[in-house]
Structures are given as C-alpha cells and as structure tokens.
mmCIF file of C-alpha atoms and ligand atoms in Angstrom:
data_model
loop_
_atom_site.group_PDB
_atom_site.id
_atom_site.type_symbol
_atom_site.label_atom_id
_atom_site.label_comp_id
_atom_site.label_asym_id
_atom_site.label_seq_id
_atom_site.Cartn_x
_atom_site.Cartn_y
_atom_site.Cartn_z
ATOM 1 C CA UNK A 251 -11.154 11.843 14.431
ATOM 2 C CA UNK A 252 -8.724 9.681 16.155
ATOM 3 C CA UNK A 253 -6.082 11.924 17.273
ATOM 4 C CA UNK A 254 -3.928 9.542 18.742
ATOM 5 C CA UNK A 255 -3.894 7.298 15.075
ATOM 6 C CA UNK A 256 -3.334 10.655 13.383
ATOM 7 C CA UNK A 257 0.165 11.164 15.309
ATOM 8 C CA UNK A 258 1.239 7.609 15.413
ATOM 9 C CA UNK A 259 1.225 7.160 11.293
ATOM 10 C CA UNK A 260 2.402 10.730 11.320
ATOM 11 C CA UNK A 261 5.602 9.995 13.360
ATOM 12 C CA UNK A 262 5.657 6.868 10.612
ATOM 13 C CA UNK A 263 5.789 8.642 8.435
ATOM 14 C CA UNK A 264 8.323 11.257 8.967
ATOM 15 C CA UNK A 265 10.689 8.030 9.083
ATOM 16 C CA UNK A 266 9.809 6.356 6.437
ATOM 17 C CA UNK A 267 10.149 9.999 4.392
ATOM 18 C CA UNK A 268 13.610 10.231 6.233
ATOM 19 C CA UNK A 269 14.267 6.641 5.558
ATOM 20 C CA UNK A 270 13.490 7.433 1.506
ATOM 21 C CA UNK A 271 15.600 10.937 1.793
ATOM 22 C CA UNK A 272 18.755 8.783 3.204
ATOM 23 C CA UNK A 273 18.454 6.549 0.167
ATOM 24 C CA UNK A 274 18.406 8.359 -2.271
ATOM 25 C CA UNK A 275 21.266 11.014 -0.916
ATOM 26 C CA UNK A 276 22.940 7.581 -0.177
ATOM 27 C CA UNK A 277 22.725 5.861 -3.718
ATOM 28 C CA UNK A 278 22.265 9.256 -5.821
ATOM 29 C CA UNK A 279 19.127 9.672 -6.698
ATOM 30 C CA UNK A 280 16.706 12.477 -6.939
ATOM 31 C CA UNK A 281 13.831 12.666 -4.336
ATOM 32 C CA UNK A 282 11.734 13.615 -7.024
ATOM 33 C CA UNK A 283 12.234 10.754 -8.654
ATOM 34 C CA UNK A 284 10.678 8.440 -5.942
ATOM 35 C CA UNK A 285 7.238 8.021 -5.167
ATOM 36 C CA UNK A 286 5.798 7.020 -1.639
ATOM 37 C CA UNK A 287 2.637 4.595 -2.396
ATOM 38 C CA UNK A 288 0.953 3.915 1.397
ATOM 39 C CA UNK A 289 -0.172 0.306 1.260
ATOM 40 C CA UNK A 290 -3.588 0.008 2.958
ATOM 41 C CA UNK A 291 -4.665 -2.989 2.708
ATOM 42 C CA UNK A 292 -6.343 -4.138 5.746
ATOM 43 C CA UNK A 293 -6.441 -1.130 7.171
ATOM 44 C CA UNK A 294 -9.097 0.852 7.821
ATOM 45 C CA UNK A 295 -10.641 3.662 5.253
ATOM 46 C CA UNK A 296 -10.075 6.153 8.447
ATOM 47 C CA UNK A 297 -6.240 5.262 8.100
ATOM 48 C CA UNK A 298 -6.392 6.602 4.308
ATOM 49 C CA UNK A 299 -7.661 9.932 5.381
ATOM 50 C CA UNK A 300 -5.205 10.451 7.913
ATOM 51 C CA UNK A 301 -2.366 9.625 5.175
ATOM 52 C CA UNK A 302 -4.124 11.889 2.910
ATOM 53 C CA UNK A 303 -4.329 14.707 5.534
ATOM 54 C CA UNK A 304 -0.649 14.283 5.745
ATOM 55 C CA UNK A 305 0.374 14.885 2.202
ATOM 56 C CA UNK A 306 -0.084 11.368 1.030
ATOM 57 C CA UNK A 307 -0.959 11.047 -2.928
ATOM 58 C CA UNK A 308 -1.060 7.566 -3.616
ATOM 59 C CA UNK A 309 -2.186 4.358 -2.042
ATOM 60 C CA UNK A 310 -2.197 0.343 -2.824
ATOM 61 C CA UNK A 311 -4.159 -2.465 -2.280
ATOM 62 C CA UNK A 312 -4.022 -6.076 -3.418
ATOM 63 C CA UNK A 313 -7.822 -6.782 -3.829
ATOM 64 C CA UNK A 314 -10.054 -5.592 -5.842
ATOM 65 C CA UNK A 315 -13.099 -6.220 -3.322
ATOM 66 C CA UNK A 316 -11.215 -4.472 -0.885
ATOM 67 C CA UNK A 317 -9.913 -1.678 -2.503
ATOM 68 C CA UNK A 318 -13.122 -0.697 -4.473
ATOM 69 C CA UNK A 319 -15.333 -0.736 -0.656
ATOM 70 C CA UNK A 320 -12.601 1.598 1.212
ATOM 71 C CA UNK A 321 -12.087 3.872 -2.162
ATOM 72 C CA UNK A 322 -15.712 4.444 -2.023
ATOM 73 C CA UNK A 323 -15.938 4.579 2.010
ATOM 74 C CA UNK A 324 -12.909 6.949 1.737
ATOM 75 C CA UNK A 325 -14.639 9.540 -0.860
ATOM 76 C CA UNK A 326 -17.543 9.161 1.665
ATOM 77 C CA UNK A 327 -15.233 10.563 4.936
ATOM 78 C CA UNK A 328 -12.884 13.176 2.743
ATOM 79 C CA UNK A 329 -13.682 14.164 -0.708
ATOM 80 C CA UNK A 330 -11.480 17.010 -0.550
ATOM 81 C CA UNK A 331 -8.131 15.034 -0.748
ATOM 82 C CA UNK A 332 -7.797 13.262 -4.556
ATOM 83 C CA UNK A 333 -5.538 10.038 -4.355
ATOM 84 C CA UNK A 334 -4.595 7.689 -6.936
ATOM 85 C CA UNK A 335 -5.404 4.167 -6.049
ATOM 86 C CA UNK A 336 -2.355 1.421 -7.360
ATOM 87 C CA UNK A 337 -3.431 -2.049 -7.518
ATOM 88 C CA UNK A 338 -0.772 -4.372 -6.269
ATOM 89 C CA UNK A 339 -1.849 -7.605 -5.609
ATOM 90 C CA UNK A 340 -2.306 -10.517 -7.844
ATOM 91 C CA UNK A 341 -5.671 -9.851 -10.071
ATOM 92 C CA UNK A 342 -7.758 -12.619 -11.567
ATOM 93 C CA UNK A 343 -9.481 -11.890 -14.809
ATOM 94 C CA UNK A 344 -12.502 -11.597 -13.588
ATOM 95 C CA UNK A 345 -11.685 -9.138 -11.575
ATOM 96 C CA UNK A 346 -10.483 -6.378 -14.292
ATOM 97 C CA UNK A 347 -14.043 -4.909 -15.166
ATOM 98 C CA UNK A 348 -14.215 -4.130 -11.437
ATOM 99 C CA UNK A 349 -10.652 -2.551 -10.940
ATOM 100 C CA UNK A 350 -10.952 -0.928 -14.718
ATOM 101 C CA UNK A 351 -13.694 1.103 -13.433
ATOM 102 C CA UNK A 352 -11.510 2.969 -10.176
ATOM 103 C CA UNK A 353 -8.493 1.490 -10.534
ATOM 104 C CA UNK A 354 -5.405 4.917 -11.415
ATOM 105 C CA UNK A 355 -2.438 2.233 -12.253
ATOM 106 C CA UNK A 356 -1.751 -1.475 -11.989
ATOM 107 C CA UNK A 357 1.233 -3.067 -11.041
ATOM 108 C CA UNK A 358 0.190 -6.785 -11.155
ATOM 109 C CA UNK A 359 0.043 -7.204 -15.050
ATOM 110 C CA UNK A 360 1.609 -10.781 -15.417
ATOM 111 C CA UNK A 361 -0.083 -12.743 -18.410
ATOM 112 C CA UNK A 362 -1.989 -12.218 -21.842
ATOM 113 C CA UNK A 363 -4.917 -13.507 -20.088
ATOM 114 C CA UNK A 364 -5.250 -10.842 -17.284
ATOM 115 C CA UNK A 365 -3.793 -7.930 -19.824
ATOM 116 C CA UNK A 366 -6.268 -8.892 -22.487
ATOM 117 C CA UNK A 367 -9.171 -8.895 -20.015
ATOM 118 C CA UNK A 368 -7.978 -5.087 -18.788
ATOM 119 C CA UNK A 369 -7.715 -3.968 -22.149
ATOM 120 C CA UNK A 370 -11.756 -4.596 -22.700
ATOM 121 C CA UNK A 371 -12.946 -3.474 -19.556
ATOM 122 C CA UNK A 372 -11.041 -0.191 -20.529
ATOM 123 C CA UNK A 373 -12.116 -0.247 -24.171
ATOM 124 C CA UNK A 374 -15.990 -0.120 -22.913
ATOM 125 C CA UNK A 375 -15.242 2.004 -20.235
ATOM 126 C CA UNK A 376 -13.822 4.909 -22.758
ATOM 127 C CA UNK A 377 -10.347 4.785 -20.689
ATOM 128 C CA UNK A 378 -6.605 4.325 -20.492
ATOM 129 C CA UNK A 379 -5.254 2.535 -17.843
ATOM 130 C CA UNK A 380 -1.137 2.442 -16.949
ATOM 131 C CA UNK A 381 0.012 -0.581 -16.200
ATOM 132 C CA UNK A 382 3.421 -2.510 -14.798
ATOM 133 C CA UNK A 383 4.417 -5.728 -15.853
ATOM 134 C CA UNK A 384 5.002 -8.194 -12.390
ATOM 135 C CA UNK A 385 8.589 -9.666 -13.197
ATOM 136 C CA UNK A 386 9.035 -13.310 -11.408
ATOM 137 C CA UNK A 387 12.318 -12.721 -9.830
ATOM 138 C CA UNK A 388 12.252 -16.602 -8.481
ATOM 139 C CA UNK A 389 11.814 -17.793 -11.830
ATOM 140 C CA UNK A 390 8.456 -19.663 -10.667
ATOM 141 C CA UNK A 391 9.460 -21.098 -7.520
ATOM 142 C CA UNK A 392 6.041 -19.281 -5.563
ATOM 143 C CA UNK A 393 3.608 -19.042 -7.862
ATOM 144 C CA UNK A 394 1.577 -17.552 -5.204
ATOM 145 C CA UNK A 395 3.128 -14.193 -5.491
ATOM 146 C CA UNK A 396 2.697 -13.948 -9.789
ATOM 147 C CA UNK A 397 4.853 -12.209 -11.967
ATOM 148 C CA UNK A 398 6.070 -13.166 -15.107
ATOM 149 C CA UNK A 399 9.518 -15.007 -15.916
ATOM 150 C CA UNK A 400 12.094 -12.545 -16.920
ATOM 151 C CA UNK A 401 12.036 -14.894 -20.370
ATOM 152 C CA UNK A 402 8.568 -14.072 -21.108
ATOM 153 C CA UNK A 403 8.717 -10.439 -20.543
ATOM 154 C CA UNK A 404 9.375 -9.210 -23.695
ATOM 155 C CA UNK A 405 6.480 -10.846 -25.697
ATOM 156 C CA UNK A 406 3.912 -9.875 -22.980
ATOM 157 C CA UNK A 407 5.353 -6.032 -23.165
ATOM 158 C CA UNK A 408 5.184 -6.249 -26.969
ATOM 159 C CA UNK A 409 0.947 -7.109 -26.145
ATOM 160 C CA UNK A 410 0.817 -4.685 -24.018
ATOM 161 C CA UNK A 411 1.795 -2.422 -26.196
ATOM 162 C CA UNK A 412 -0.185 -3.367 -29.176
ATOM 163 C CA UNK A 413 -3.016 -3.397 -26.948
ATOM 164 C CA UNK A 414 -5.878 -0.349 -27.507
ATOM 165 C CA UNK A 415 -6.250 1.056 -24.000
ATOM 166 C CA UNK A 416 -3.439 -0.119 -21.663
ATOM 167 C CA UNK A 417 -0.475 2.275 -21.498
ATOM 168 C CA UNK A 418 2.483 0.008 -20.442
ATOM 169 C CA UNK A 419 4.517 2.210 -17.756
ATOM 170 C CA UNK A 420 6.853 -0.035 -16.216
ATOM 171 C CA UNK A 421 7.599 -3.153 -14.340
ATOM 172 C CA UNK A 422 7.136 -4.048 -10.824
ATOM 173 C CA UNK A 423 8.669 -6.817 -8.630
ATOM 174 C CA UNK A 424 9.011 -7.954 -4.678
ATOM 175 C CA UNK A 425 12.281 -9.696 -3.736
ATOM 176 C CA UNK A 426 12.057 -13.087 -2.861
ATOM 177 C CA UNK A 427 12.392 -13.984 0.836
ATOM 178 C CA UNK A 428 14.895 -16.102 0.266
ATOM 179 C CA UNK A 429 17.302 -13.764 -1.056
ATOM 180 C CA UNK A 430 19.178 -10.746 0.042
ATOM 181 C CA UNK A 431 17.371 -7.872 -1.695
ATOM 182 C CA UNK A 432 20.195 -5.987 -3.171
ATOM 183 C CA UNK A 433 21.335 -8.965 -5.196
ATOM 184 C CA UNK A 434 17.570 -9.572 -6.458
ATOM 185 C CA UNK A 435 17.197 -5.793 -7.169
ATOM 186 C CA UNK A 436 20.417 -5.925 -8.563
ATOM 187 C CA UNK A 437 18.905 -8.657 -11.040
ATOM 188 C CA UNK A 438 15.673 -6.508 -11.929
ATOM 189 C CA UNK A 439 17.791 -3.600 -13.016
ATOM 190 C CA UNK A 440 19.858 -5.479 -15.287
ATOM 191 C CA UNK A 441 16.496 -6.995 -16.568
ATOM 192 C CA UNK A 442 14.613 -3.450 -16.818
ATOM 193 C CA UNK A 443 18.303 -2.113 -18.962
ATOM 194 C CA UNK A 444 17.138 -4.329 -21.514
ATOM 195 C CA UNK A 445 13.476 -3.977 -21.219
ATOM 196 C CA UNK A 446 13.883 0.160 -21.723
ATOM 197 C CA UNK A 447 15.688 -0.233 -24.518
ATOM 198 C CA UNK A 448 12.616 -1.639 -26.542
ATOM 199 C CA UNK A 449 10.685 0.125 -24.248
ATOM 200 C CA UNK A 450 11.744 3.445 -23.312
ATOM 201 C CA UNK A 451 8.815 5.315 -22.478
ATOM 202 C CA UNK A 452 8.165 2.518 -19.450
ATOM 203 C CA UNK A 453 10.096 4.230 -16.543
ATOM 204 C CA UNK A 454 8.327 3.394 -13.767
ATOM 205 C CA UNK A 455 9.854 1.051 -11.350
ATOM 206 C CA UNK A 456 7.522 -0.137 -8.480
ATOM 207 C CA UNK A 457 9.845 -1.950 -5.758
ATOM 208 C CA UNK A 458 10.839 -1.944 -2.388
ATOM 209 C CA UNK A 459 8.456 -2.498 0.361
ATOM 210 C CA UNK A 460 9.391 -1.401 4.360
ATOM 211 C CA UNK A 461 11.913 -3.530 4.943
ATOM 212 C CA UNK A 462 13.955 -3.164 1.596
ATOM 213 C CA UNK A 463 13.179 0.063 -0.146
ATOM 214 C CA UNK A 464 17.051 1.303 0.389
ATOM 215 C CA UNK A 465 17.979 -1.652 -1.881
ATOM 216 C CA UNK A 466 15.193 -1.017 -4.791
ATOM 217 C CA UNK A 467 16.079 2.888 -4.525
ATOM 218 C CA UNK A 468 19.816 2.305 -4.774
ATOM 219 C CA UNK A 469 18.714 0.052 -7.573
ATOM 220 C CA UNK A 470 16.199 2.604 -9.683
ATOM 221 C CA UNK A 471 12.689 2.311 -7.919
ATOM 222 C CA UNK A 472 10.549 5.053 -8.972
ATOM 223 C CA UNK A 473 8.106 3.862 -6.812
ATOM 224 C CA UNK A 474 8.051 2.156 -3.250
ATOM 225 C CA UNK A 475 5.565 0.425 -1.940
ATOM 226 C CA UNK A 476 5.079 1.049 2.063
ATOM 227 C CA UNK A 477 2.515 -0.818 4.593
ATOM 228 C CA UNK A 478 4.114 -2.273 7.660
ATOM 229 C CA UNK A 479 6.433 1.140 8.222
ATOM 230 C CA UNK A 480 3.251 3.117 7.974
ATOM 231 C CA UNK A 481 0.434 1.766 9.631
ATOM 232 C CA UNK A 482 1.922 -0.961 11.661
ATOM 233 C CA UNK A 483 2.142 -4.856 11.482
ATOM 234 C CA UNK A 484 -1.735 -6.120 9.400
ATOM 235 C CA UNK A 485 -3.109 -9.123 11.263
ATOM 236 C CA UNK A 486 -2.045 -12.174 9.857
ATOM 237 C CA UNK A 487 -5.671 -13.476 7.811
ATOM 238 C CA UNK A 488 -6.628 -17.073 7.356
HETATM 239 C C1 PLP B 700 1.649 -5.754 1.331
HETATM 240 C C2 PLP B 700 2.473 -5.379 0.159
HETATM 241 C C3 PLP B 700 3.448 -4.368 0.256
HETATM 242 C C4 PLP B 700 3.779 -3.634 1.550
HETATM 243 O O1 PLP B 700 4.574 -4.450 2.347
HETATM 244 P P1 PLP B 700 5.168 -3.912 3.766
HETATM 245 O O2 PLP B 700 6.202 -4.914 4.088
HETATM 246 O O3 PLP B 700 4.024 -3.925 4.718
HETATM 247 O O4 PLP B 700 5.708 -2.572 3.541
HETATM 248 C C5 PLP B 700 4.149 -4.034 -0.893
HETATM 249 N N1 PLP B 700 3.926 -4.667 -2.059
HETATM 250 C C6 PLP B 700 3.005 -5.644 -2.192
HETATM 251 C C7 PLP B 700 2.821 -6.299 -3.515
HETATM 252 C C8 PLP B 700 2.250 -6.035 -1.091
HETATM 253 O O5 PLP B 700 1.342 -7.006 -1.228
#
C-alpha cells in the first residue's frame, strides 16, 4: 500500500468534509442530507480503496469502459468495503446493457433514447435502476456536456416514470463555465420546485463539483460530486 497516497487524499479529504460541514452550517442544511460521491475517473483503482478505507461510500465515473474495468479491479484489491458506483458522464445507448449490469444510480439520463435503452437492459437483467435526469442549464449552447432543456424535462420525467424498471430519483446538473454558479444553481432550484411538485418522490439533487459545491449546497444538492479536491488535478486526455 502506498502510504504516502493514503495520507495525501486523506488530508483531502478532511477539507473537502470541512468544506461540505461549512456549507451546510452556512446555508442551513443538514449534513445528513448531503452526500460525498468521490469522482474517480482517471484515477487509479488503488485510489478507490484508499477512499473506501477512509469511510468513502460512493464513487463516479463518466465511462462506462472505465468504470466497469476499475469496479471489477477494485473488488479484486478490497472486497470487504461495498461502494455504490454513480455514473456521471454522458452515456450512449449502446452503452446501457454494460452500465445496467454494475451500474448503483445514473445521473446522465438526458433523452427517450438513452432512458428507453436503460429500461431494457434492466428489464432482462431482473433490476431497478435509479436514475437523475441531466438538466441543460445553457439551454444547448455545449452540447458536449448533455442534459436536457429545462422545456423538455417534464415529458422525459413523465417516461421515466411510466417506464418498467427505472426509478426516477432526481435531477442532476453542472454549472456552465460561463456563469457564476450561484446564479445557475439558483436557476436549477427554481426548475427542480416545479419538477417536485409532479414529482415528489425525486429528491435527489446531484450538483456541485470542487470548485462550486458551497453554491449547489446553499442551493439543495443532496449530492456533490468531488474529483479534483480529492485526488488532485486528472491529466488533461486527448
Ligand atoms: C469530473 C466530473 C466531476 C468532478 O469534477 P471536479 O472539478 O474534479 O471536482 C463532477 N461531475 C461530473 C459530471 C464530472 O464529469
């Protein structure tokens, strides 16, 4: 074991922990109410353990390829800590038999298409799988990043909901980069207001990354999603 990775992601952590803690004393929110998912991706399978040896539950990736490979390395190296694997990225359809089969939530769900192509894998796989709608919170202006436009969210909740083996749980977003994130998160709460009142039993929130996770906790995260502040800056790829 790497000692020296173990204490450097442990001292991360403690400050992204105290970091959470000051938001939500800050904005009025319940600890309990906030979950800490590590983001791995491009990490190392050895970096999950250490998280996992230090009281981390849940962890994200945004590729299927990837995630499956270091799921399965990671069971290899430490079976005795359980984790739920989020998928956070932006999912192609023929990807969903793949993630259906390890996959605990996903937060990427942003068209019929994709949602439809979940729902079977699930169906033949005899499971239910929770999944968060992506909102768009540039109104299309990257479509690299997904999510659907805030006018199309109710009909693609309503499939969701009709569908046989997705449970609809929420809505995720990032903040654009052009924007400050308060006034985008600001924007996503007023669009989630409307969204739990059709949909009340979807009370997740996934939003806020390392840099802006005060703003999407003083605006109703339930769950942040943390790389950088954990395991340090990932290689630019490509
Ligand atoms: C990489 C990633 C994160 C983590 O971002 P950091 O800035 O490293 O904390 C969160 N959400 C999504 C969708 C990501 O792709």
């Amino acid at each position: 074991m790497d000692v020296t990775r173990r204490n450097i992601i442990e001292v991360n952590l403690r400050d992204v922990q105290a970091a959470i803690d000051t938001a939500c004393t800050t904005h009025g929110r319940s600890r309990s109410e906030v979950t800490l998912i590590a983001v791995t991706k491009t990490f190392p399978a050895s970096d999950v353990a250490h998280l996992a040896a230090l009281g981390i539950t849940d962890v994200g990736e945004n590729k299927d390829q990837e995630a499956r490979a270091k799921r399965e390395e990671y069971l290899r190296i430490d079976p005795s800590h359980p984790l739920r694997w989020h998928l956070i990225g932006q999912l192609q359809r023929n990807k969903a038999k793949s993630v259906a089969a390890y996959a605990d939530m996903v937060h990427s769900v942003d068209r019929v298409a994709l949602a439809d192509a979940l729902d079977k894998a699930c169906l033949s796989l005899g499971r239910r799988l929770p999944v968060l709608l992506q909102v768009d919170l540039e109104s299309g202006a990257d479509p690299e990043r997904g999510g659907v436009r805030p006018d199309e969210l109710m009909p693609l909740a309503d499939h969701v909901q009709k569908s046989t083996s997705l449970e609809l749980a929420g809505l995720m977003a990032v903040a654009p980069l052009n924007e400050r994130p308060t006034s985008a998160f600001a924007r996503l709460a007023a669009i989630r207001e409307r969204f739990l009142a059709d949909f009340p039993g979807a009370q997740i929130l996934s939003a806020g990354m390392s840099h802006d996770l005060d703003a999407a906790i003083a605006h109703g995260a339930t769950h942040v999603r943390v790389g950088s502040a954990l395991l340090g800056s990932r290689t630019p790829v490509g």
